[in-house]
Amino acid sequence: MKTLFLITSLLFASACFAGPGHGHSHGPVDTCKKLATNDLKTSSKNIGMCHVSRLIKAGKIDPSWSGASHVSSETKTFKGNKEWVVTFNNEKGVKGKNLYVFLKLNGGFVAANFTGK
């Protein structure tokens, strides 16, 4: 009888851990993409700066990049895929003075680097 009670208790105990608020994502959520508008040429600056802030918080780039200035936003083709390249300049940059943020045409994040390639 004790064994039956124990098994029943364990089966129902797992229901205690169920509940809302658990997403089913297999990758990072691109919170900066929500800043995209129909005119991505204009909104790319805000999306790019959002990713700069995210990279600073993640420790990927130096905190001095929070004061970076927007240089340009333009589309380029890489291996047959068209992307937005948003360029920021920071004279206090440790690894480089220019940071290139690559975005999909819909505003989704692709990559960021100091080479532009």
MMTF fields as JSON, N, C-alpha, C and O atoms, coordinates in Angstrom:
{
  "mmtfVersion": "1.0.0",
  "mmtfProducer": "UNKNOWN",
  "numBonds": 467,
  "numAtoms": 468,
  "numGroups": 117,
  "numChains": 1,
  "numModels": 1,
  "chainsPerModel": [1],
  "groupsPerChain": [117],
  "chainIdList": ["A"],
  "bondAtomList": [4, 2, 8, 6, 12, 10, 16, 14, 20, 18, 24, 22, 28, 26, 32, 30, 36, 34, 40, 38, 44, 42, 48, 46, 52, 50, 56, 54, 60, 58, 64, 62, 68, 66, 72, 70, 76, 74, 80, 78, 84, 82, 88, 86, 92, 90, 96, 94, 100, 98, 104, 102, 108, 106, 112, 110, 116, 114, 120, 118, 124, 122, 128, 126, 132, 130, 136, 134, 140, 138, 144, 142, 148, 146, 152, 150, 156, 154, 160, 158, 164, 162, 168, 166, 172, 170, 176, 174, 180, 178, 184, 182, 188, 186, 192, 190, 196, 194, 200, 198, 204, 202, 208, 206, 212, 210, 216, 214, 220, 218, 224, 222, 228, 226, 232, 230, 236, 234, 240, 238, 244, 242, 248, 246, 252, 250, 256, 254, 260, 258, 264, 262, 268, 266, 272, 270, 276, 274, 280, 278, 284, 282, 288, 286, 292, 290, 296, 294, 300, 298, 304, 302, 308, 306, 312, 310, 316, 314, 320, 318, 324, 322, 328, 326, 332, 330, 336, 334, 340, 338, 344, 342, 348, 346, 352, 350, 356, 354, 360, 358, 364, 362, 368, 366, 372, 370, 376, 374, 380, 378, 384, 382, 388, 386, 392, 390, 396, 394, 400, 398, 404, 402, 408, 406, 412, 410, 416, 414, 420, 418, 424, 422, 428, 426, 432, 430, 436, 434, 440, 438, 444, 442, 448, 446, 452, 450, 456, 454, 460, 458, 464, 462],
  "bondOrderList": [1, 1, 1, 1, 1, 1, 1, 1, 1, 1, 1, 1, 1, 1, 1, 1, 1, 1, 1, 1, 1, 1, 1, 1, 1, 1, 1, 1, 1, 1, 1, 1, 1, 1, 1, 1, 1, 1, 1, 1, 1, 1, 1, 1, 1, 1, 1, 1, 1, 1, 1, 1, 1, 1, 1, 1, 1, 1, 1, 1, 1, 1, 1, 1, 1, 1, 1, 1, 1, 1, 1, 1, 1, 1, 1, 1, 1, 1, 1, 1, 1, 1, 1, 1, 1, 1, 1, 1, 1, 1, 1, 1, 1, 1, 1, 1, 1, 1, 1, 1, 1, 1, 1, 1, 1, 1, 1, 1, 1, 1, 1, 1, 1, 1, 1, 1],
  "groupList": [{"groupName": "MET", "atomNameList": ["N", "CA", "C", "O"], "elementList": ["N", "C", "C", "O"], "formalChargeList": [0, 0, 0, 0], "bondAtomList": [1, 0, 2, 1, 3, 2], "bondOrderList": [1, 1, 2], "singleLetterCode": "M", "chemCompType": "L-PEPTIDE LINKING"}, {"groupName": "LYS", "atomNameList": ["N", "CA", "C", "O"], "elementList": ["N", "C", "C", "O"], "formalChargeList": [0, 0, 0, 0], "bondAtomList": [1, 0, 2, 1, 3, 2], "bondOrderList": [1, 1, 2], "singleLetterCode": "K", "chemCompType": "L-PEPTIDE LINKING"}, {"groupName": "THR", "atomNameList": ["N", "CA", "C", "O"], "elementList": ["N", "C", "C", "O"], "formalChargeList": [0, 0, 0, 0], "bondAtomList": [1, 0, 2, 1, 3, 2], "bondOrderList": [1, 1, 2], "singleLetterCode": "T", "chemCompType": "L-PEPTIDE LINKING"}, {"groupName": "LEU", "atomNameList": ["N", "CA", "C", "O"], "elementList": ["N", "C", "C", "O"], "formalChargeList": [0, 0, 0, 0], "bondAtomList": [1, 0, 2, 1, 3, 2], "bondOrderList": [1, 1, 2], "singleLetterCode": "L", "chemCompType": "L-PEPTIDE LINKING"}, {"groupName": "PHE", "atomNameList": ["N", "CA", "C", "O"], "elementList": ["N", "C", "C", "O"], "formalChargeList": [0, 0, 0, 0], "bondAtomList": [1, 0, 2, 1, 3, 2], "bondOrderList": [1, 1, 2], "singleLetterCode": "F", "chemCompType": "L-PEPTIDE LINKING"}, {"groupName": "ILE", "atomNameList": ["N", "CA", "C", "O"], "elementList": ["N", "C", "C", "O"], "formalChargeList": [0, 0, 0, 0], "bondAtomList": [1, 0, 2, 1, 3, 2], "bondOrderList": [1, 1, 2], "singleLetterCode": "I", "chemCompType": "L-PEPTIDE LINKING"}, {"groupName": "SER", "atomNameList": ["N", "CA", "C", "O"], "elementList": ["N", "C", "C", "O"], "formalChargeList": [0, 0, 0, 0], "bondAtomList": [1, 0, 2, 1, 3, 2], "bondOrderList": [1, 1, 2], "singleLetterCode": "S", "chemCompType": "L-PEPTIDE LINKING"}, {"groupName": "ALA", "atomNameList": ["N", "CA", "C", "O"], "elementList": ["N", "C", "C", "O"], "formalChargeList": [0, 0, 0, 0], "bondAtomList": [1, 0, 2, 1, 3, 2], "bondOrderList": [1, 1, 2], "singleLetterCode": "A", "chemCompType": "L-PEPTIDE LINKING"}, {"groupName": "CYS", "atomNameList": ["N", "CA", "C", "O"], "elementList": ["N", "C", "C", "O"], "formalChargeList": [0, 0, 0, 0], "bondAtomList": [1, 0, 2, 1, 3, 2], "bondOrderList": [1, 1, 2], "singleLetterCode": "C", "chemCompType": "L-PEPTIDE LINKING"}, {"groupName": "GLY", "atomNameList": ["N", "CA", "C", "O"], "elementList": ["N", "C", "C", "O"], "formalChargeList": [0, 0, 0, 0], "bondAtomList": [1, 0, 2, 1, 3, 2], "bondOrderList": [1, 1, 2], "singleLetterCode": "G", "chemCompType": "PEPTIDE LINKING"}, {"groupName": "PRO", "atomNameList": ["N", "CA", "C", "O"], "elementList": ["N", "C", "C", "O"], "formalChargeList": [0, 0, 0, 0], "bondAtomList": [1, 0, 2, 1, 3, 2], "bondOrderList": [1, 1, 2], "singleLetterCode": "P", "chemCompType": "L-PEPTIDE LINKING"}, {"groupName": "HIS", "atomNameList": ["N", "CA", "C", "O"], "elementList": ["N", "C", "C", "O"], "formalChargeList": [0, 0, 0, 0], "bondAtomList": [1, 0, 2, 1, 3, 2], "bondOrderList": [1, 1, 2], "singleLetterCode": "H", "chemCompType": "L-PEPTIDE LINKING"}, {"groupName": "VAL", "atomNameList": ["N", "CA", "C", "O"], "elementList": ["N", "C", "C", "O"], "formalChargeList": [0, 0, 0, 0], "bondAtomList": [1, 0, 2, 1, 3, 2], "bondOrderList": [1, 1, 2], "singleLetterCode": "V", "chemCompType": "L-PEPTIDE LINKING"}, {"groupName": "ASP", "atomNameList": ["N", "CA", "C", "O"], "elementList": ["N", "C", "C", "O"], "formalChargeList": [0, 0, 0, 0], "bondAtomList": [1, 0, 2, 1, 3, 2], "bondOrderList": [1, 1, 2], "singleLetterCode": "D", "chemCompType": "L-PEPTIDE LINKING"}, {"groupName": "ASN", "atomNameList": ["N", "CA", "C", "O"], "elementList": ["N", "C", "C", "O"], "formalChargeList": [0, 0, 0, 0], "bondAtomList": [1, 0, 2, 1, 3, 2], "bondOrderList": [1, 1, 2], "singleLetterCode": "N", "chemCompType": "L-PEPTIDE LINKING"}, {"groupName": "ARG", "atomNameList": ["N", "CA", "C", "O"], "elementList": ["N", "C", "C", "O"], "formalChargeList": [0, 0, 0, 0], "bondAtomList": [1, 0, 2, 1, 3, 2], "bondOrderList": [1, 1, 2], "singleLetterCode": "R", "chemCompType": "L-PEPTIDE LINKING"}, {"groupName": "TRP", "atomNameList": ["N", "CA", "C", "O"], "elementList": ["N", "C", "C", "O"], "formalChargeList": [0, 0, 0, 0], "bondAtomList": [1, 0, 2, 1, 3, 2], "bondOrderList": [1, 1, 2], "singleLetterCode": "W", "chemCompType": "L-PEPTIDE LINKING"}, {"groupName": "GLU", "atomNameList": ["N", "CA", "C", "O"], "elementList": ["N", "C", "C", "O"], "formalChargeList": [0, 0, 0, 0], "bondAtomList": [1, 0, 2, 1, 3, 2], "bondOrderList": [1, 1, 2], "singleLetterCode": "E", "chemCompType": "L-PEPTIDE LINKING"}, {"groupName": "TYR", "atomNameList": ["N", "CA", "C", "O"], "elementList": ["N", "C", "C", "O"], "formalChargeList": [0, 0, 0, 0], "bondAtomList": [1, 0, 2, 1, 3, 2], "bondOrderList": [1, 1, 2], "singleLetterCode": "Y", "chemCompType": "L-PEPTIDE LINKING"}],
  "groupTypeList": [0, 1, 2, 3, 4, 3, 5, 2, 6, 3, 3, 4, 7, 6, 7, 8, 4, 7, 9, 10, 9, 11, 9, 11, 6, 11, 9, 10, 12, 13, 2, 8, 1, 1, 3, 7, 2, 14, 13, 3, 1, 2, 6, 6, 1, 14, 5, 9, 0, 8, 11, 12, 6, 15, 3, 5, 1, 7, 9, 1, 5, 13, 10, 6, 16, 6, 9, 7, 6, 11, 12, 6, 6, 17, 2, 1, 2, 4, 1, 9, 14, 1, 17, 16, 12, 12, 2, 4, 14, 14, 17, 1, 9, 12, 1, 9, 1, 14, 3, 18, 12, 4, 3, 1, 3, 14, 9, 9, 4, 12, 7, 7, 14, 4, 2, 9, 1],
  "groupIdList": [1, 2, 3, 4, 5, 6, 7, 8, 9, 10, 11, 12, 13, 14, 15, 16, 17, 18, 19, 20, 21, 22, 23, 24, 25, 26, 27, 28, 29, 30, 31, 32, 33, 34, 35, 36, 37, 38, 39, 40, 41, 42, 43, 44, 45, 46, 47, 48, 49, 50, 51, 52, 53, 54, 55, 56, 57, 58, 59, 60, 61, 62, 63, 64, 65, 66, 67, 68, 69, 70, 71, 72, 73, 74, 75, 76, 77, 78, 79, 80, 81, 82, 83, 84, 85, 86, 87, 88, 89, 90, 91, 92, 93, 94, 95, 96, 97, 98, 99, 100, 101, 102, 103, 104, 105, 106, 107, 108, 109, 110, 111, 112, 113, 114, 115, 116, 117],
  "secStructList": [7, 2, 2, 2, 2, 2, 2, 2, 2, 2, 2, 2, 2, 4, 4, 4, 4, 7, 7, 1, 7, 7, 7, 7, 7, 1, 1, 7, 7, 7, 4, 4, 4, 4, 4, 7, 7, 1, 7, 2, 2, 2, 2, 2, 2, 2, 2, 2, 2, 2, 2, 2, 2, 2, 2, 2, 2, 6, 6, 1, 1, 7, 4, 4, 4, 4, 4, 7, 3, 3, 3, 3, 3, 3, 3, 3, 3, 3, 6, 6, 3, 3, 3, 3, 3, 3, 3, 3, 3, 7, 6, 6, 7, 1, 1, 7, 1, 3, 3, 3, 3, 3, 3, 7, 6, 6, 1, 7, 3, 3, 3, 3, 3, 1, 1, 7, 7],
  "xCoordList": [0.822, 0.0, 0.87, 0.566, 1.957, 2.861, 3.47, 3.63, 3.803, 4.402, 3.419, 3.8, 2.183, 1.152, 0.953, 0.833, 0.92, 0.771, 1.968, 1.79, 3.164, 4.383, 4.383, 4.696, 4.04, 4.01, 2.964, 3.226, 1.789, 0.723, 1.151, 0.901, 1.787, 2.252, 3.282, 3.236, 4.203, 5.234, 4.649, 5.102, 3.657, 3.023, 2.327, 2.429, 1.623, 0.914, 1.84, 1.504, 2.972, 3.911, 4.479, 4.784, 4.624, 5.173, 4.266, 4.74, 2.98, 2.041, 2.296, 1.891, 2.951, 3.258, 4.225, 4.242, 5.021, 6.017, 5.475, 6.167, 4.283, 3.675, 3.087, 2.691, 3.035, 2.432, 2.815, 3.642, 2.219, 2.503, 3.868, 4.492, 4.314, 5.551, 6.77, 7.89, 6.583, 7.717, 7.641, 6.82, 8.498, 8.513, 9.113, 9.801, 8.859, 9.42, 10.324, 10.047, 11.378, 12.302, 13.594, 14.057, 14.159, 15.431, 16.577, 17.7, 16.327, 17.36, 17.05, 16.005, 17.966, 17.742, 16.606, 16.395, 15.895, 14.814, 15.421, 16.125, 15.153, 15.699, 14.774, 13.865, 15.008, 14.142, 14.327, 13.443, 15.447, 15.694, 14.92, 14.664, 14.548, 13.837, 12.493, 11.977, 11.928, 10.623, 10.693, 9.657, 11.894, 12.065, 11.966, 11.961, 11.888, 11.83, 10.525, 9.453, 10.645, 9.482, 9.501, 10.39, 8.528, 8.51, 9.715, 10.178, 10.221, 11.405, 12.622, 13.035, 13.189, 14.304, 15.562, 16.428, 15.68, 16.822, 16.865, 17.937, 15.707, 15.624, 15.706, 16.449, 14.959, 14.921, 16.167, 16.393, 16.984, 18.188, 19.15, 19.863, 19.174, 20.033, 19.612, 20.457, 18.307, 17.802, 17.992, 18.35, 17.748, 17.942, 19.412, 19.746, 20.289, 21.727, 22.187, 22.967, 21.708, 22.101, 21.568, 22.215, 20.401, 19.844, 20.779, 21.015, 21.307, 22.232, 23.574, 24.212, 24.003, 25.228, 25.046, 25.93, 23.916, 23.633, 23.591, 24.104, 22.973, 22.883, 24.276, 24.558, 25.138, 26.498, 27.339, 28.191, 27.093, 27.788, 27.374, 28.223, 26.066, 25.561, 26.072, 26.29, 26.267, 26.76, 28.276, 28.844, 28.937, 30.388, 31.157, 32.348, 30.488, 31.13, 31.943, 32.948, 31.504, 32.234, 32.391, 31.683, 33.325, 33.666, 32.497, 31.79, 32.285, 31.192, 31.282, 30.279, 32.454, 32.582, 31.736, 31.475, 31.308, 30.479, 29.085, 28.359, 28.692, 27.371, 27.298, 26.207, 28.444, 28.482, 28.856, 29.238, 28.751, 29.133, 28.197, 27.023, 28.738, 27.913, 27.601, 28.431, 26.406, 25.956, 26.631, 26.567, 27.275, 27.96, 27.097, 26.88, 26.605, 25.818, 24.967, 25.208, 23.97, 23.136, 22.973, 22.431, 23.441, 23.351, 23.169, 23.515, 22.624, 22.46, 23.667, 24.184, 24.096, 25.195, 24.82, 23.983, 25.44, 25.182, 26.383, 27.51, 26.13, 27.157, 26.735, 25.71, 27.521, 27.241, 25.808, 25.128, 25.364, 24.036, 22.909, 21.76, 23.21, 22.191, 22.348, 23.432, 21.253, 21.269, 21.054, 20.162, 21.875, 21.782, 21.98, 22.574, 21.468, 21.759, 23.066, 23.289, 23.927, 25.151, 25.041, 25.032, 24.959, 24.836, 26.187, 26.664, 26.797, 28.147, 28.106, 27.44, 28.837, 28.976, 30.452, 31.312, 30.739, 32.114, 32.276, 31.409, 33.412, 33.738, 35.244, 36.009, 35.671, 37.106, 37.758, 38.98, 36.952, 37.492, 37.483, 37.807, 37.114, 37.02, 38.339, 39.39, 38.295, 39.494, 39.933, 41.105, 38.998, 39.334, 39.327, 40.042, 38.538, 38.435, 37.665, 36.983, 37.779, 37.093, 35.73, 34.871, 35.53, 34.254, 33.656, 34.351, 32.36, 31.626, 30.555, 29.795, 30.506, 29.547, 28.506, 28.841, 27.248, 26.145, 25.401, 24.926, 25.305, 24.656, 23.241, 23.019, 22.285, 20.873, 20.253, 20.65, 19.28, 18.487, 17.63, 17.498, 17.061, 16.223, 14.984, 14.4, 14.573, 13.421, 13.835, 12.984, 15.133, 15.625, 16.202, 16.693, 16.163, 16.709, 18.231, 18.881, 18.788, 20.236, 20.927, 20.463, 22.041, 22.864, 24.184, 24.536, 24.916, 26.227, 26.701, 26.081, 27.814, 28.477, 29.971, 30.406, 30.763, 32.214, 32.891, 32.233, 34.212, 34.985, 35.615, 36.31, 35.389, 36.014, 35.077, 35.539, 33.791, 32.838, 32.676, 32.048, 33.241, 33.172, 32.327, 32.151],
  "yCoordList": [-1.191, 0.0, 1.26, 2.24, 1.214, 2.361, 2.608, 3.755, 1.551, 1.674, 2.303, 3.169, 1.883, 2.435, 3.925, 4.723, 4.295, 5.696, 6.518, 7.634, 5.989, 6.68, 6.893, 7.986, 5.875, 5.98, 6.998, 7.813, 6.953, 7.897, 9.328, 10.242, 9.521, 10.855, 11.388, 12.561, 10.546, 10.972, 11.324, 12.268, 10.577, 10.869, 12.224, 12.981, 12.533, 13.804, 14.967, 16.119, 14.697, 15.758, 16.446, 17.638, 15.721, 16.325, 17.423, 18.329, 17.356, 18.384, 19.719, 20.764, 19.698, 20.938, 21.817, 23.036, 21.207, 21.962, 22.491, 23.241, 22.126, 22.594, 23.975, 24.326, 24.743, 26.059, 26.939, 26.557, 28.109, 29.017, 29.673, 29.59, 30.325, 31.08, 30.327, 30.819, 29.169, 28.412, 28.406, 27.699, 29.195, 29.231, 27.959, 27.222, 27.71, 26.527, 26.981, 26.708, 27.658, 28.158, 27.363, 26.964, 27.145, 26.435, 27.388, 26.941, 28.669, 29.653, 30.937, 31.063, 31.896, 33.165, 33.955, 33.886, 34.69, 35.533, 36.869, 37.493, 37.306, 38.564, 39.699, 40.079, 40.235, 41.289, 42.608, 43.464, 42.788, 44.033, 44.101, 45.19, 42.953, 42.903, 43.619, 44.091, 43.701, 44.357, 45.854, 46.496, 46.408, 47.821, 48.08, 49.232, 47.013, 47.15, 47.811, 47.524, 48.695, 49.333, 49.009, 48.302, 49.523, 49.31, 49.953, 49.476, 51.028, 51.706, 51.24, 51.889, 50.113, 49.537, 50.394, 50.309, 51.208, 52.118, 53.025, 53.296, 53.488, 54.366, 53.573, 53.952, 52.488, 51.731, 50.883, 50.421, 50.665, 49.846, 50.453, 49.724, 51.768, 52.428, 52.019, 51.662, 52.07, 51.701, 50.214, 49.828, 49.385, 47.944, 47.655, 46.882, 48.283, 48.088, 48.517, 47.814, 49.672, 50.16, 49.25, 49.076, 48.673, 47.708, 46.501, 46.0, 46.039, 44.903, 45.289, 44.469, 46.528, 46.999, 46.926, 46.44, 47.401, 47.337, 45.901, 45.589, 45.027, 43.611, 42.972, 42.178, 43.321, 42.771, 43.291, 42.576, 44.537, 45.094, 44.33, 43.929, 44.13, 43.407, 41.979, 41.432, 41.367, 39.986, 39.917, 38.826, 41.081, 41.106, 40.814, 40.51, 40.903, 40.609, 41.789, 41.603, 43.008, 44.202, 45.139, 45.025, 46.055, 46.999, 47.952, 48.356, 48.313, 49.237, 50.614, 51.324, 51.002, 52.304, 52.394, 53.489, 51.241, 51.229, 51.795, 52.049, 51.998, 52.586, 54.023, 54.536, 54.67, 56.034, 56.104, 57.167, 54.988, 54.942, 55.78, 55.963, 56.281, 57.055, 56.222, 55.445, 56.4, 55.692, 56.33, 57.544, 55.504, 55.997, 55.801, 56.736, 54.572, 54.301, 53.048, 52.212, 52.948, 51.749, 51.511, 52.353, 50.366, 50.07, 48.578, 47.767, 48.223, 46.81, 46.344, 47.061, 45.133, 44.498, 43.046, 42.485, 42.451, 41.053, 40.209, 40.481, 39.181, 38.245, 36.844, 36.34, 36.219, 34.854, 34.717, 33.731, 35.705, 35.673, 36.118, 36.187, 36.421, 36.868, 38.357, 38.828, 39.087, 40.521, 40.766, 40.176, 41.641, 41.961, 43.453, 44.144, 43.927, 45.287, 45.262, 44.375, 46.24, 46.412, 47.777, 48.813, 47.759, 48.991, 49.234, 48.409, 50.368, 50.668, 51.713, 52.742, 51.423, 52.343, 52.648, 51.803, 53.868, 54.281, 54.632, 55.261, 54.21, 54.497, 54.706, 53.744, 55.941, 56.244, 55.639, 55.496, 55.281, 54.683, 53.16, 52.497, 52.605, 51.152, 50.457, 50.914, 49.353, 48.61, 47.679, 47.67, 46.896, 45.931, 46.561, 46.103, 47.59, 48.256, 49.552, 49.778, 50.395, 51.691, 51.642, 52.482, 50.653, 50.486, 49.135, 48.118, 49.135, 47.899, 47.764, 48.697, 46.597, 46.32, 45.336, 44.234, 45.743, 44.883, 44.451, 45.288, 43.151, 42.592, 42.155, 41.443, 42.6, 42.301, 41.673, 41.977, 40.799, 40.268, 41.405, 42.45, 41.209, 42.251, 42.562, 43.637, 41.633, 41.876, 42.461, 42.691, 42.705, 43.303, 42.315, 42.725, 41.028, 40.008, 40.05, 40.369, 39.731, 39.772, 38.616, 37.477, 38.918, 37.898, 37.765, 36.677, 38.875, 38.841, 40.265, 41.232, 40.37, 41.659, 41.391, 40.402, 42.29, 42.144, 43.482, 44.488, 43.476, 44.696, 44.76, 45.727, 43.756, 43.712, 44.13, 44.606, 43.966, 44.298, 43.208, 43.417, 42.042, 40.92, 39.807, 38.78],
  "zCoordList": [0.0, 0.0, 0.0, -0.68, 0.777, 0.815, -0.561, -0.979, -1.248, -2.578, -3.56, -4.347, -3.52, -4.39, -4.105, -5.035, -2.841, -2.453, -2.939, -3.426, -2.814, -3.241, -4.755, -5.227, -5.5, -6.96, -7.405, -8.289, -6.8, -7.135, -6.813, -7.598, -5.679, -5.279, -6.26, -6.629, -6.684, -7.625, -8.99, -9.638, -9.418, -10.702, -10.694, -11.66, -9.611, -9.535, -9.179, -9.452, -8.59, -8.223, -9.46, -9.415, -10.549, -11.762, -12.306, -12.991, -12.015, -12.47, -11.777, -12.286, -10.644, -9.918, -10.702, -10.529, -11.553, -12.309, -13.63, -14.319, -13.99, -15.236, -15.017, -13.905, -16.072, -15.958, -17.127, -17.956, -17.197, -18.309, -18.142, -17.085, -19.206, -19.133, -19.607, -19.47, -20.151, -20.661, -22.176, -22.759, -22.816, -24.272, -24.828, -24.12, -26.065, -26.704, -27.838, -29.006, -27.504, -28.5, -28.448, -27.38, -29.613, -29.685, -29.968, -30.205, -29.951, -30.22, -29.487, -28.848, -29.582, -28.892, -29.539, -30.75, -28.729, -29.228, -29.62, -28.825, -30.832, -31.327, -30.901, -31.639, -29.713, -29.183, -29.924, -29.878, -30.6, -31.32, -32.632, -33.146, -33.171, -34.45, -34.368, -35.381, -33.176, -33.016, -33.339, -33.51, -33.424, -33.757, -35.261, -35.693, -36.057, -37.513, -37.948, -37.417, -38.918, -39.53, -41.021, -41.497, -41.746, -43.195, -43.868, -44.904, -43.286, -43.814, -43.021, -42.06, -43.434, -42.679, -42.776, -41.905, -43.804, -43.915, -42.685, -42.143, -42.254, -41.087, -39.784, -38.878, -39.68, -38.421, -38.193, -37.074, -39.23, -39.065, -38.046, -37.356, -37.948, -36.953, -35.542, -34.721, -35.258, -33.928, -33.643, -32.531, -34.658, -34.482, -34.209, -33.311, -34.992, -34.802, -33.421, -32.779, -32.954, -31.628, -30.531, -29.499, -30.745, -29.795, -29.677, -28.578, -30.809, -30.786, -30.166, -29.505, -30.376, -29.722, -28.206, -27.501, -27.705, -26.262, -25.764, -24.69, -26.558, -26.191, -26.127, -25.23, -27.079, -27.105, -25.936, -25.409, -25.54, -24.369, -23.115, -22.319, -22.942, -21.764, -21.714, -20.633, -22.886, -22.953, -22.786, -22.737, -22.697, -22.529, -23.807, -23.757, -24.955, -26.241, -26.76, -27.446, -26.431, -26.846, -25.651, -24.65, -25.78, -24.721, -24.429, -25.353, -23.158, -22.8, -23.461, -23.529, -23.945, -24.603, -25.875, -26.375, -26.397, -27.602, -27.355, -28.316, -26.117, -25.849, -26.364, -26.611, -26.527, -27.052, -28.52, -29.01, -29.233, -30.645, -31.507, -31.182, -32.604, -33.532, -34.774, -35.245, -35.283, -36.485, -37.698, -37.886, -38.513, -39.705, -40.947, -41.717, -41.134, -42.336, -42.173, -41.302, -43.037, -43.166, -44.656, -45.372, -45.117, -46.542, -46.764, -45.905, -47.918, -48.246, -49.051, -49.908, -48.751, -49.479, -49.714, -49.007, -50.703, -51.028, -50.632, -51.044, -49.828, -49.389, -49.8, -49.342, -50.661, -51.137, -51.647, -51.362, -52.395, -52.985, -52.074, -52.51, -50.818, -49.861, -49.591, -49.25, -49.749, -49.492, -48.004, -47.395, -47.42, -45.99, -45.783, -46.611, -44.659, -44.227, -43.448, -42.625, -43.711, -42.935, -42.262, -42.927, -40.945, -40.165, -39.507, -38.729, -39.824, -39.355, -38.248, -38.363, -37.171, -36.047, -35.841, -36.09, -35.383, -35.121, -33.653, -33.046, -33.091, -31.7, -31.611, -31.686, -31.455, -31.377, -30.14, -30.095, -29.129, -27.904, -27.963, -26.977, -29.111, -29.253, -28.968, -29.416, -28.226, -27.849, -28.978, -29.355, -29.517, -30.571, -31.959, -32.851, -32.146, -33.439, -33.297, -32.298, -34.3, -34.271, -34.951, -34.686, -35.832, -36.529, -36.191, -36.18, -35.915, -35.652, -36.727, -36.984, -37.348, -38.41, -37.89, -37.455, -37.94, -37.511, -38.772, -39.539, -38.978, -40.16, -39.804, -38.824, -40.626, -40.392, -41.635, -42.76, -41.421, -42.529, -43.083, -42.446, -44.241, -44.842, -44.013, -44.154, -43.146, -42.27, -40.92, -40.061, -40.724, -39.481, -38.496, -37.444, -38.794, -37.896, -37.847, -38.842, -36.701, -36.492, -37.204, -37.151, -37.871, -38.516, -37.768, -37.313, -37.641, -36.99, -36.744, -37.186, -36.028, -35.82, -35.745, -35.155, -36.352, -36.276, -36.526, -36.791, -36.437, -36.638, -38.024, -38.333, -38.864, -40.185, -41.307, -42.344, -41.126, -42.176, -43.213, -44.251, -42.933, -43.888, -43.332, -43.987]
}
